[in-house]
Coordinates of C-alpha atoms and ligand atoms in Angstrom, one line a residue:
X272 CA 26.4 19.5 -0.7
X273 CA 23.5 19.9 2.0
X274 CA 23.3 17.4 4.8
X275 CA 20.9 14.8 4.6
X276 CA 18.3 13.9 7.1
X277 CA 17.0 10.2 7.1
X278 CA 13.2 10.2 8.4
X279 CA 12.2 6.9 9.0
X280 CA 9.8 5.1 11.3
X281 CA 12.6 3.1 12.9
X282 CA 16.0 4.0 13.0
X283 CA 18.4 0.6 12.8
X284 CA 22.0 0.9 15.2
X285 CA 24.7 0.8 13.5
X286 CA 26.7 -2.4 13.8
X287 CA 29.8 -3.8 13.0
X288 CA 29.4 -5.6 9.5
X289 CA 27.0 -2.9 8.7
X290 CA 27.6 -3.1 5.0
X291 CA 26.2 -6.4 4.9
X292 CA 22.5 -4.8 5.4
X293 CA 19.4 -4.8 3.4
X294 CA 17.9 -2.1 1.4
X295 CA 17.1 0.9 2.7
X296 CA 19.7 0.5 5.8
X297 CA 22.4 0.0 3.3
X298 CA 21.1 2.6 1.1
X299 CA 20.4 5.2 3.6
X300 CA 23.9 4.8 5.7
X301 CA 25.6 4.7 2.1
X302 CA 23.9 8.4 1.4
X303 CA 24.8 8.9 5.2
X304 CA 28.4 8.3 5.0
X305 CA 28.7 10.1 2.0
X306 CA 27.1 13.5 2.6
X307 CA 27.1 13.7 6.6
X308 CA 23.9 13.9 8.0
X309 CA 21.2 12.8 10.7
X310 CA 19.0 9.5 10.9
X311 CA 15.8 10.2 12.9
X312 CA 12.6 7.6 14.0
X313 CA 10.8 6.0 16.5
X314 CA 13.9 3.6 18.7
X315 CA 11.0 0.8 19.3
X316 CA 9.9 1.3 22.5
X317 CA 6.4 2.0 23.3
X318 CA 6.8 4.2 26.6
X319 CA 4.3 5.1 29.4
X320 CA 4.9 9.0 28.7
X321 CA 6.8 9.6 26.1
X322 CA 9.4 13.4 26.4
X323 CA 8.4 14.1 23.1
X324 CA 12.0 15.2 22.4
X325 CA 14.3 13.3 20.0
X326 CA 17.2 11.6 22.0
X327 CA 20.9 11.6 20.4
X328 CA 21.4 7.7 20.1
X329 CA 24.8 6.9 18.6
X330 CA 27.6 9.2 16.6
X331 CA 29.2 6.5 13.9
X332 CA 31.6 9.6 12.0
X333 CA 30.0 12.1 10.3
X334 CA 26.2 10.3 11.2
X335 CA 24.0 11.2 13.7
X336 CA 21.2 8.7 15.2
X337 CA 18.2 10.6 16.9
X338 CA 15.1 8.6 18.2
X339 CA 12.0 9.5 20.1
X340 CA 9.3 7.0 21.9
X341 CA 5.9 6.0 21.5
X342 CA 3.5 5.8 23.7
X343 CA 1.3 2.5 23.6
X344 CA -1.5 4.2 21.9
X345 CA 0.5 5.8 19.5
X346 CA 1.8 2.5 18.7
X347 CA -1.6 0.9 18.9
X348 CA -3.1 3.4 16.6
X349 CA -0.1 4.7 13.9
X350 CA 1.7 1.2 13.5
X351 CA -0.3 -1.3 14.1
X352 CA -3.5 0.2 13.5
X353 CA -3.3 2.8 10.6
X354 CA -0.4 2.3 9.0
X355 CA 0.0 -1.5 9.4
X356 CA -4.0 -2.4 9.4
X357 CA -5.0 0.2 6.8
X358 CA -2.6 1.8 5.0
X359 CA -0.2 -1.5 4.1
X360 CA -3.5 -3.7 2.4
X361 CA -4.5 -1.3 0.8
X362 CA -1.3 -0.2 -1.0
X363 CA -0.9 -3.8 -2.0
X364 CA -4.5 -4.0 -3.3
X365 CA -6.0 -6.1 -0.7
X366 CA -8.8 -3.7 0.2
X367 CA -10.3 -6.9 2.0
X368 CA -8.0 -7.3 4.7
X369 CA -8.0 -3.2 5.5
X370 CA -9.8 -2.2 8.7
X371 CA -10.3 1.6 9.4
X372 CA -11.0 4.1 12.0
X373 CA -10.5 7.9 12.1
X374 CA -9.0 7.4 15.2
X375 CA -6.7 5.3 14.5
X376 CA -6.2 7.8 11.4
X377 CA -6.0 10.5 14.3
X378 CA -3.1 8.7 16.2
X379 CA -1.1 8.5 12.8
X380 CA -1.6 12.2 12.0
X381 CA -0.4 13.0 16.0
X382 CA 2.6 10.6 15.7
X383 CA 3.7 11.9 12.3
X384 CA 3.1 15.9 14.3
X385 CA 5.3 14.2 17.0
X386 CA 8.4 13.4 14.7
X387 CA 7.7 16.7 13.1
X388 CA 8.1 18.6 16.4
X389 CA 10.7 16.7 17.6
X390 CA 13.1 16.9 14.3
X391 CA 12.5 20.6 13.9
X392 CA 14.8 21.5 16.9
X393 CA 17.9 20.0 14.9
X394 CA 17.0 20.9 11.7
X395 CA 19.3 23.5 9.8
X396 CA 18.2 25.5 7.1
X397 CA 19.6 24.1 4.2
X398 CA 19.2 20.3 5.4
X399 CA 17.4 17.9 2.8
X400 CA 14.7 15.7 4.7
X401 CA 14.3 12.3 3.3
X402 CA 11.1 10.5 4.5
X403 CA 10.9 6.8 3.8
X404 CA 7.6 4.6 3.4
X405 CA 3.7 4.9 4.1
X406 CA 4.3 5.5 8.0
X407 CA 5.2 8.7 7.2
X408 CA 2.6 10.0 4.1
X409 CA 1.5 13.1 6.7
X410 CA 5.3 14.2 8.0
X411 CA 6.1 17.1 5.3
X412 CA 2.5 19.2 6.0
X413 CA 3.4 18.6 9.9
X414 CA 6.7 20.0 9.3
X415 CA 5.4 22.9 7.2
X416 CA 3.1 23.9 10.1
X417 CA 5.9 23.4 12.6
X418 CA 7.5 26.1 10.5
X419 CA 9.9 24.3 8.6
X420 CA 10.9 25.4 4.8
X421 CA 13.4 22.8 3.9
X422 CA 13.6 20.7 0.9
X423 CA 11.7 17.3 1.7
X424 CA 11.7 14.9 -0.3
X425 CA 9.4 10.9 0.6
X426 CA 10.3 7.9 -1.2
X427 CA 7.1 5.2 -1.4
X428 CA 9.1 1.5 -1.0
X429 CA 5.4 0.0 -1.8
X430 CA 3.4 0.4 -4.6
X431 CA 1.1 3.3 -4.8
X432 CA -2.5 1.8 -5.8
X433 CA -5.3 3.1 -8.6
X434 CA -7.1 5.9 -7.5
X435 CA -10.9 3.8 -7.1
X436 CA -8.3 1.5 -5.0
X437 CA -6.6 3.9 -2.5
X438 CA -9.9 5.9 -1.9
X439 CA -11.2 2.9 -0.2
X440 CA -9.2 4.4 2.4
X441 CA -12.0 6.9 3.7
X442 CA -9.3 9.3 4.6
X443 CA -7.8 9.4 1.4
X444 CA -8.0 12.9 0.5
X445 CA -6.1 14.3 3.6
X446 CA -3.4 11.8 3.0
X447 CA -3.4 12.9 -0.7
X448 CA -3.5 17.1 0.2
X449 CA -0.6 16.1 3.0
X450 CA 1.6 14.3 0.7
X451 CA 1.1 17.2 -1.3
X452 CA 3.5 19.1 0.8
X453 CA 6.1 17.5 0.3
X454 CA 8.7 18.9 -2.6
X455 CA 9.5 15.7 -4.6
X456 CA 8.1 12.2 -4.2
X457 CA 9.9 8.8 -5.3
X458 CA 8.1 5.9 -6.1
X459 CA 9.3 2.9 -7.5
X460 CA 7.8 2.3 -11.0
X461 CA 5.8 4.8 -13.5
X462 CA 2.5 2.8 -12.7
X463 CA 3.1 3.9 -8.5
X464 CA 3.8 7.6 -10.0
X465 CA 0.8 7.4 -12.5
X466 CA -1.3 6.2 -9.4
X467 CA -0.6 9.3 -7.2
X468 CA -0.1 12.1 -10.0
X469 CA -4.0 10.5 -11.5
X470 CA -5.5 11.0 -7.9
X471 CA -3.6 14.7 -7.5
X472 CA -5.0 15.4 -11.9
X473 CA -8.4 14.0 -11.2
X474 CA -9.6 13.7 -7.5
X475 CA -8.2 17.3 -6.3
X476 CA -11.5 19.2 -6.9
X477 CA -10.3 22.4 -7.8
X478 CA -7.1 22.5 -6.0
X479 CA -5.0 21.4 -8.9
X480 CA -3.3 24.5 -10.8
X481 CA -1.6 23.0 -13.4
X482 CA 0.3 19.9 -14.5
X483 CA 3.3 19.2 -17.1
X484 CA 2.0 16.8 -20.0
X485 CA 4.2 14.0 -18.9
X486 CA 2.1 14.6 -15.0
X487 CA 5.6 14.9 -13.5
X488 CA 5.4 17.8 -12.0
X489 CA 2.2 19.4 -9.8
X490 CA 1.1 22.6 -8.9
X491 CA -1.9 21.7 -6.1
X492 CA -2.7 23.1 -2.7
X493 CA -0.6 26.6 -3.7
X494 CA 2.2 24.3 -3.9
X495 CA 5.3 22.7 -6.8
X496 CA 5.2 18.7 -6.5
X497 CA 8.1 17.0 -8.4
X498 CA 6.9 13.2 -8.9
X499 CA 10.1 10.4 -10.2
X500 CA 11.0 7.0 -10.5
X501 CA 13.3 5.4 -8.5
X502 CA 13.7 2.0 -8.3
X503 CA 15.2 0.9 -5.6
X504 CA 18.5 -1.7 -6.1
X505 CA 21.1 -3.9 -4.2
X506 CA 24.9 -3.7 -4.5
X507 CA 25.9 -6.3 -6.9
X508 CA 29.2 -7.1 -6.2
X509 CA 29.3 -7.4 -2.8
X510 CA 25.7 -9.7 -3.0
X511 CA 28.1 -11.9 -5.4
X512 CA 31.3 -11.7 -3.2
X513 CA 28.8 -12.7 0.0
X514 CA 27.9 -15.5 -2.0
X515 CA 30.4 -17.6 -2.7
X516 CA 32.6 -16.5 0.1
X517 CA 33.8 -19.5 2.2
X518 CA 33.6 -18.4 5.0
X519 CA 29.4 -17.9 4.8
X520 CA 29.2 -21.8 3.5
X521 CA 28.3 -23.4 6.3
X522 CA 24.4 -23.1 6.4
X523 CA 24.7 -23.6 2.6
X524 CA 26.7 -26.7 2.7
X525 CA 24.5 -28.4 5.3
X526 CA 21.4 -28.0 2.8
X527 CA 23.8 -29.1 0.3
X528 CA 24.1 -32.7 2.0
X529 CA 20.7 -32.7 3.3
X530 CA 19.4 -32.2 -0.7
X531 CA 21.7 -35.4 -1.6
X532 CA 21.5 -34.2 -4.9
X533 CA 18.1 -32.7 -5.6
X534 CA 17.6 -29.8 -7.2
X535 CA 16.4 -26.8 -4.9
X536 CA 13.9 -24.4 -5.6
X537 CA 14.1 -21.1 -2.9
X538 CA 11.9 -18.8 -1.6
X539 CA 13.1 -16.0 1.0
X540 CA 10.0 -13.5 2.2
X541 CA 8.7 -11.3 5.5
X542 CA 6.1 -13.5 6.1
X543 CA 3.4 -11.5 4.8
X544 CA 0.4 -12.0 2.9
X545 CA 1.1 -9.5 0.4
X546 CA 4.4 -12.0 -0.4
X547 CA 1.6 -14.5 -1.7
X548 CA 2.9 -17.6 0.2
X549 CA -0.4 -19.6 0.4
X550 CA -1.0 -19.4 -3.4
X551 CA 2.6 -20.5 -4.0
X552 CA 2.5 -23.5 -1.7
X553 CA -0.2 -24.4 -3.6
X554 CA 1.5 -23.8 -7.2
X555 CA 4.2 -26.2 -5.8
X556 CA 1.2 -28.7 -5.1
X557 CA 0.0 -28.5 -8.3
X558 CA 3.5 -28.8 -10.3
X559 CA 4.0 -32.0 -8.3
X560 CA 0.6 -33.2 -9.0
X561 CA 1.3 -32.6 -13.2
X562 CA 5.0 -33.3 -13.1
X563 CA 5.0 -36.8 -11.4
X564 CA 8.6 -37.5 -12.5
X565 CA 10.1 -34.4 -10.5
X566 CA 8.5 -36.1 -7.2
X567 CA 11.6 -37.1 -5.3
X568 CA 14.2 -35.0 -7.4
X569 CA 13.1 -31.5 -6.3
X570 CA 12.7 -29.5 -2.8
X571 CA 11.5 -26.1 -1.9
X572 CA 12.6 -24.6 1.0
X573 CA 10.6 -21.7 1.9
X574 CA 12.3 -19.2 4.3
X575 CA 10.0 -17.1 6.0
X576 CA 11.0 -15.0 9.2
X577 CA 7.6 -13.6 11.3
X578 CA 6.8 -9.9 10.6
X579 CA 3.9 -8.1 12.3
X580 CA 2.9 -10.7 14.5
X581 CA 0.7 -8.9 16.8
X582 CA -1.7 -8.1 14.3
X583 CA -4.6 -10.4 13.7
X584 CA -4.4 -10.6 9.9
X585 CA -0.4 -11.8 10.0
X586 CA -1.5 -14.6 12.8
X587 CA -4.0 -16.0 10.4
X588 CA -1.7 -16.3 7.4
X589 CA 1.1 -18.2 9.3
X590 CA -1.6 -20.0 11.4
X591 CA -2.7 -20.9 7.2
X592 CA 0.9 -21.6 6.1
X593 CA 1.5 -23.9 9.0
X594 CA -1.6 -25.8 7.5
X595 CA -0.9 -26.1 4.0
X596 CA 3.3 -26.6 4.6
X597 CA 1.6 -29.8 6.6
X598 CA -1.2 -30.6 4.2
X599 CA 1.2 -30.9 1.1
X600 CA 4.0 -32.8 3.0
X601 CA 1.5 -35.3 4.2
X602 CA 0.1 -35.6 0.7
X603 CA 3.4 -36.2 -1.0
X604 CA 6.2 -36.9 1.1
X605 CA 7.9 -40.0 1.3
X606 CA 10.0 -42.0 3.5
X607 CA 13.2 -40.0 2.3
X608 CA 12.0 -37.0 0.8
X609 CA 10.0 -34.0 2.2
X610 CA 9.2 -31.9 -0.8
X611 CA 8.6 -28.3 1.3
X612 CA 10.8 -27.0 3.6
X613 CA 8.9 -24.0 5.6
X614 CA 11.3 -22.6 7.9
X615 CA 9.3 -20.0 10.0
X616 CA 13.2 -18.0 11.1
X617 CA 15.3 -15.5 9.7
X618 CA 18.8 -16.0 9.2
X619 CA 21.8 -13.8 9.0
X620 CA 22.3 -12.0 6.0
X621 CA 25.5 -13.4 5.5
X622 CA 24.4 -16.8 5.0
X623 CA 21.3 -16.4 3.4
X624 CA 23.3 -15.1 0.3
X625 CA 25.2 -18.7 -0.3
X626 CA 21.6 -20.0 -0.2
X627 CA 20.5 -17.5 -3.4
X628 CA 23.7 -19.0 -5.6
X629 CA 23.1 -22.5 -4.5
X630 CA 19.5 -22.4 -5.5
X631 CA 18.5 -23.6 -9.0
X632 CA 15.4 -21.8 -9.1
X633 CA 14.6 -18.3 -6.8
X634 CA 10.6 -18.7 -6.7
X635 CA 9.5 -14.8 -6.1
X636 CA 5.9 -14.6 -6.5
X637 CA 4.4 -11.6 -4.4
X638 CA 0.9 -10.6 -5.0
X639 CA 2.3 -6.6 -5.3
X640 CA 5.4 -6.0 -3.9
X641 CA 6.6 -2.3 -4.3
X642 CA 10.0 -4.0 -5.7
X643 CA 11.1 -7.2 -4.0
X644 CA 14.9 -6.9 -3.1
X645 CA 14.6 -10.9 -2.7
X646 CA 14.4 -11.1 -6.8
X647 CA 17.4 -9.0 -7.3
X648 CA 19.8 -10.5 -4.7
X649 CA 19.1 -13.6 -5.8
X650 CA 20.0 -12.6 -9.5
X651 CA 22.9 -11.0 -8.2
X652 CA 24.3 -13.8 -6.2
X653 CA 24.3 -16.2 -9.3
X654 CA 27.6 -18.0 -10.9
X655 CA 27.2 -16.1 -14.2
X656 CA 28.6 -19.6 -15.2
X657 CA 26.4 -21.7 -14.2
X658 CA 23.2 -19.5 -12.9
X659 CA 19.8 -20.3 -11.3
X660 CA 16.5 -19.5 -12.8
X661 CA 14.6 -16.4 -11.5
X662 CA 10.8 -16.8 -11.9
X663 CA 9.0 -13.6 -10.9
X664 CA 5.6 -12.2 -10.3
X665 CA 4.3 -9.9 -12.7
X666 CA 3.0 -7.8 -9.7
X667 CA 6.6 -7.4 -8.3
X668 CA 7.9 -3.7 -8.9
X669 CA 10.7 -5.3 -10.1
X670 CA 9.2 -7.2 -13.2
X671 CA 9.6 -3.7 -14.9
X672 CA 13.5 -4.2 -14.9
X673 CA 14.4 -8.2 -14.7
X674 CA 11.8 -9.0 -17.7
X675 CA 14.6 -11.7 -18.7
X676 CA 13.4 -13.7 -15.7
X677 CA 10.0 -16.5 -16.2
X678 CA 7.2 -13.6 -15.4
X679 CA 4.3 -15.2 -13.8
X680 CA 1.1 -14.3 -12.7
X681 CA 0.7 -15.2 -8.9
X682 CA -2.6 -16.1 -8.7
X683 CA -2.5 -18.8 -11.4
X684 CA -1.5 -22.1 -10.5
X685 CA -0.8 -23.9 -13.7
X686 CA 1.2 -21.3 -15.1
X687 CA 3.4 -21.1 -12.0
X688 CA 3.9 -25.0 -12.3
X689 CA 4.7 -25.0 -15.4
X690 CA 7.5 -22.1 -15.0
X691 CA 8.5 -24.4 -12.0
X692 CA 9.4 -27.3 -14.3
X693 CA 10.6 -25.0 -17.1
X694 CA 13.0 -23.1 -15.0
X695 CA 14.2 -26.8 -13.3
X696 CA 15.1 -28.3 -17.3
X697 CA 16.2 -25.1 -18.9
X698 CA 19.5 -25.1 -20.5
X699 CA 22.9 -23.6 -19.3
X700 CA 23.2 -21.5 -22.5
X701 CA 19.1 -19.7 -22.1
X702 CA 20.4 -19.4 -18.3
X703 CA 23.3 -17.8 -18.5
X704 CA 21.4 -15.1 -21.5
X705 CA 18.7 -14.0 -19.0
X706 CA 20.6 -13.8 -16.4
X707 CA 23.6 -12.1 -18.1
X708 CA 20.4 -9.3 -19.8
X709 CA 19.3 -9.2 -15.7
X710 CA 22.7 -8.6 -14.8
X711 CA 22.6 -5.0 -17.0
X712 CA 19.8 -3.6 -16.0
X713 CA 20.5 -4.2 -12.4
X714 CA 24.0 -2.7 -12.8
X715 CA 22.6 0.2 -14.4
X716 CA 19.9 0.4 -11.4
X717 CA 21.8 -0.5 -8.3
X718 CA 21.8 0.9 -5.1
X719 CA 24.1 3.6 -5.3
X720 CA 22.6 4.9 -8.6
X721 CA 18.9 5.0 -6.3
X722 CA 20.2 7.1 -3.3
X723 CA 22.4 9.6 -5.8
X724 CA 19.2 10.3 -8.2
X725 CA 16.6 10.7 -5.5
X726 CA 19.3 13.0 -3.2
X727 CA 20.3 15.5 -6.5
X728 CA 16.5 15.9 -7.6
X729 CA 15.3 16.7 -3.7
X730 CA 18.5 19.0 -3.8
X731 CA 17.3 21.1 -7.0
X732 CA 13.8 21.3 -5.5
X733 CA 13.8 24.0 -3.6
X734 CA 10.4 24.8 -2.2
X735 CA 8.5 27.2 -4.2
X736 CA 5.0 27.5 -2.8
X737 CA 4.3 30.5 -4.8
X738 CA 6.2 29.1 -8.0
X739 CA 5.0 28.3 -11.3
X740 CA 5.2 25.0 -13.0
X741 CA 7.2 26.7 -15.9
X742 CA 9.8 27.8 -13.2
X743 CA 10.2 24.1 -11.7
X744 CA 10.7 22.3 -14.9
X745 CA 12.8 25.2 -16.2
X746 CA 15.4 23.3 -13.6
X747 CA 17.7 20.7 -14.6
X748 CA 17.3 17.3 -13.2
X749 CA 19.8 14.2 -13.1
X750 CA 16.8 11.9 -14.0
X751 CA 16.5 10.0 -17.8
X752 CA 15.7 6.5 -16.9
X753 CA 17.1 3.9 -19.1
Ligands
GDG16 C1 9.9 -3.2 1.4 C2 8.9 -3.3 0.2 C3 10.8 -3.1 -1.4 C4 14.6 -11.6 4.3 N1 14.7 -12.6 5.1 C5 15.8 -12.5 5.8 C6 16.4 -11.3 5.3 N2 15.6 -10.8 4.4 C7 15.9 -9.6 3.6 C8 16.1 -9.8 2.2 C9 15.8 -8.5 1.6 C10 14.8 -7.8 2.6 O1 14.9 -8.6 3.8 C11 13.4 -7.9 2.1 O2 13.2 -7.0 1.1 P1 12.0 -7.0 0.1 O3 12.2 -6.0 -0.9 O4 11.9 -8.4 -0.5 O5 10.7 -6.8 1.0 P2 10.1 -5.9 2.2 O6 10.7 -6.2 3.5 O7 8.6 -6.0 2.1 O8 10.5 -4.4 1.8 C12 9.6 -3.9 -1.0 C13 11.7 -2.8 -0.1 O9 10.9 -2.3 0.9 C14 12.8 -1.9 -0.5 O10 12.3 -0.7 -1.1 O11 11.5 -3.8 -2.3 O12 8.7 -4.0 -2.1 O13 7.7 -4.1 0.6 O14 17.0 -7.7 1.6 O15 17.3 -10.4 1.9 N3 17.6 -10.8 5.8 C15 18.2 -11.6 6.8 N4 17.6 -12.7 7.3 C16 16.4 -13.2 6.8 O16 16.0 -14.3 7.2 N5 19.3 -11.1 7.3

């Protein structure tokens, strides 16, 4: 088995309790532990001059942490500016709030060079490099001309837009002929795949060799491109077992005697505006405007820890949110009752997951979302007794697995009330059936089962710039969705 290298724009230490994380941490250290390897990134701190060279951080067994600094500007123009101020709006569909300059498109091209130069040194030949996420679209063709020939593999944890939507971004086609370096790249549903492989089919103006049927697997810019789905999933058992452990109560059981009795609807997000906050507040206003009886018997608490905050476009949604939380409290609230919670904090992992089970209705309702972990820990933290409603956004990545939830669209008011006062009556027996069909599919997709399919394709892909399309799909792979 080749050892992996993690490339990621930031690198998390390695704590004690570190298999309580998120997502990619958990999934990354799991792959980590597993196969040996090397986590490199950026360690956070913007620097006045930067060395350029990639610093040994922390030895935790068989995994190394490497970081390097940014300078401000590189910060300024790769995370905040491009990949934060362009990149992120646009891969969500909000071509609105997307602001672009080539040179901020510059400083994201020399920061991606920089990782590239710095990870070379401590690359060995047989390594598989595993990029994560649109900070790092460019890092494969900067590796290639730093002289590397490794297998690299990028996994997109965001959607990957229409081709009219992501050539808003005016610098669209060098993203698209970089990412085309790259041996195999992961997305998490077939519309994200279908997005990129329909840019590389139509849009590569004579660059594009051939193509399977199935638009799998590329030949463009003299090069083989292996495309997959891999949607990214939580560990199930241990999201249960967090749950209802007693020793994670406490937060729990202090909403539990604040509620005196009411039902609780829950919402955990970044806060965001691709998370779709401000239309959801105003769902909840509308359900309590048609279902008068629920006033007084219901409360949503909306956790919401700041993301981003020194760009513009993240201090005018919370600046918004802080509006309507008040707006809708003042318009409803009574003596004893505030209907919306809006806790601008995050909490520790450990006690957010007693909030999922204790929550009779998980309210996920992102505009896009690439997957939304939030919608799968919640199902996963449920008493399969006795379980809480899920209601989803269709736009969520993962609608395409947990159709048993109440699929909404986000942007319609009425129909999220309505799911809201569905979800609150529905019966223990319909419960417990879409949460025990939910329950399948995310054991069948879980966390594991991501890292292991996207590691054994990016290990049969070796690089074959001169290959033929017939040659890369004559190999096997481990893939087969179900
Ligand atoms: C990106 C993509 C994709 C939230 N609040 C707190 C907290 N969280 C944890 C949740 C969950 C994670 O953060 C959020 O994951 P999501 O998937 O919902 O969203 P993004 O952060 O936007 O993640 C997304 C994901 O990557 C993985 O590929 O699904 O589409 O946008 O795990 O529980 N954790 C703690 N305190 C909080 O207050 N400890």
């Amino acid at each position: 088995m080749s050892r992996l290298v993690v490339v990621s724009n930031r690198v998390a230490p390695i704590t004690e309790g570190q298999a309580t994380a998120g997502g990619l941490a958990a999934g990354v250290l799991d792959a980590l532990k597993q196969q040996g390897g090397i986590w490199f990134g950026w360690s956070g701190d913007a620097v006045a001059t930067p060395s350029g060279h990639a610093k040994a951080r922390q030895q935790v067994g068989p995994i190394s942490l490497y970081t390097i600094d940014l300078s401000r500007k590189d910060y300024d123009e790769f995370y905040r500016g491009f990949a934060n101020d362009t990149l992120w709006p646009v891969l969500h569909y909000q071509m609105g709030l997307s602001k672009f300059t080539w040179e901020e498109f510059s400083g994201y091209q020399r920061v991606n060079d920089q990782f590239a130069r710095a990870l070379v040194p401590i690359l060995q030949p047989d390594d598989l490099v595993w990029a994560h996420d649109y900070h790092l679209l460019c890092l494969a063709d900067s590796l290639r001309q730093a002289g590397c020939r490794n297998r690299i593999g990028l996994f997109l944890h965001t959607p990957f837009p229409a081709p009219p939507v992501f050539m808003t971004v005016p610098a669209h086609a060098e993203l698209i002929q970089a990412m085309c370096q790259y041996d195999l790249v992961g997305f998490q549903t077939e519309t994200d795949r279908a997005g990129f492989s329909d840019y590389v089919i139509r849009h590569c103006e004579g660059e594009l060799v051939e193509t399977t049927e199935d638009g799998q697997v590329l030949r463009a810019y003299g090069r083989i491109i292996r495309t997959g789905v891999y949607p990214i999933g939580v560990h199930v058992d241990e999201t249960r077992n967090q749950a209802k452990a007693q020793a994670n109560r406490r937060t729990a059981d202090r909403l539990r005697g604040s509620l005196r009795h009411r039902q609780l609807i829950l919402s955990v997000d970044r806060l965001d505006y691709s998370k779709g906050l401000r239309q959801r507040f105003q769902a909840f206003e509308r359900f309590l405007e048609d279902c008068p009886a629920a006033r007084g018997g219901v409360s949503f608490l909306q956790i919401a820890p700041p993301s981003r905050g020194d760009i513009q476009t993240y201090k005018d949604i919370r600046r918004e949110l802080e509006a309507e939380a008040g707006r809708i409290n003042g318009r409803f609230a009574e003596i004893d009752w505030t209907p919306l919670r809006y806790l601008n904090k995050s909490f520790p992992r450990s006690a957010l997951m007693p909030l999922y089970d204790m929550a009779d209705v998980g309210l996920v309702t992102p505009l896009r979302d690439g997957m939304n972990l939030v919608a799968k820990e919640y199902v996963a933290a449920q008493n399969p007794e006795d379980p809480g409603v899920l209601i989803l956004s269709q736009f969520a990545g993962a609608a395409c697995e947990l159709d048993a939830a109440l699929l909404i669209n986000p942007y319609d008011s009425v129909g999220v009330a309505m799911a809201m006062d569905r979800a609150l009556s529905m019966r223990v027996e319909e419960r417990r059936e879409r949460h025990a069909a939910m329950m399948v599919v995310m054991r069948r997709n879980s966390l594991d089962r991501w890292r292991d399919r996207f590691t054994s394709d990016l290990e049969l892909a070796r690089p074959a710039p001169r290959g033929t399309i017939a040659q890369a799909v004559a190999r096997p792979s481990s893939l087969a969705l179900s």
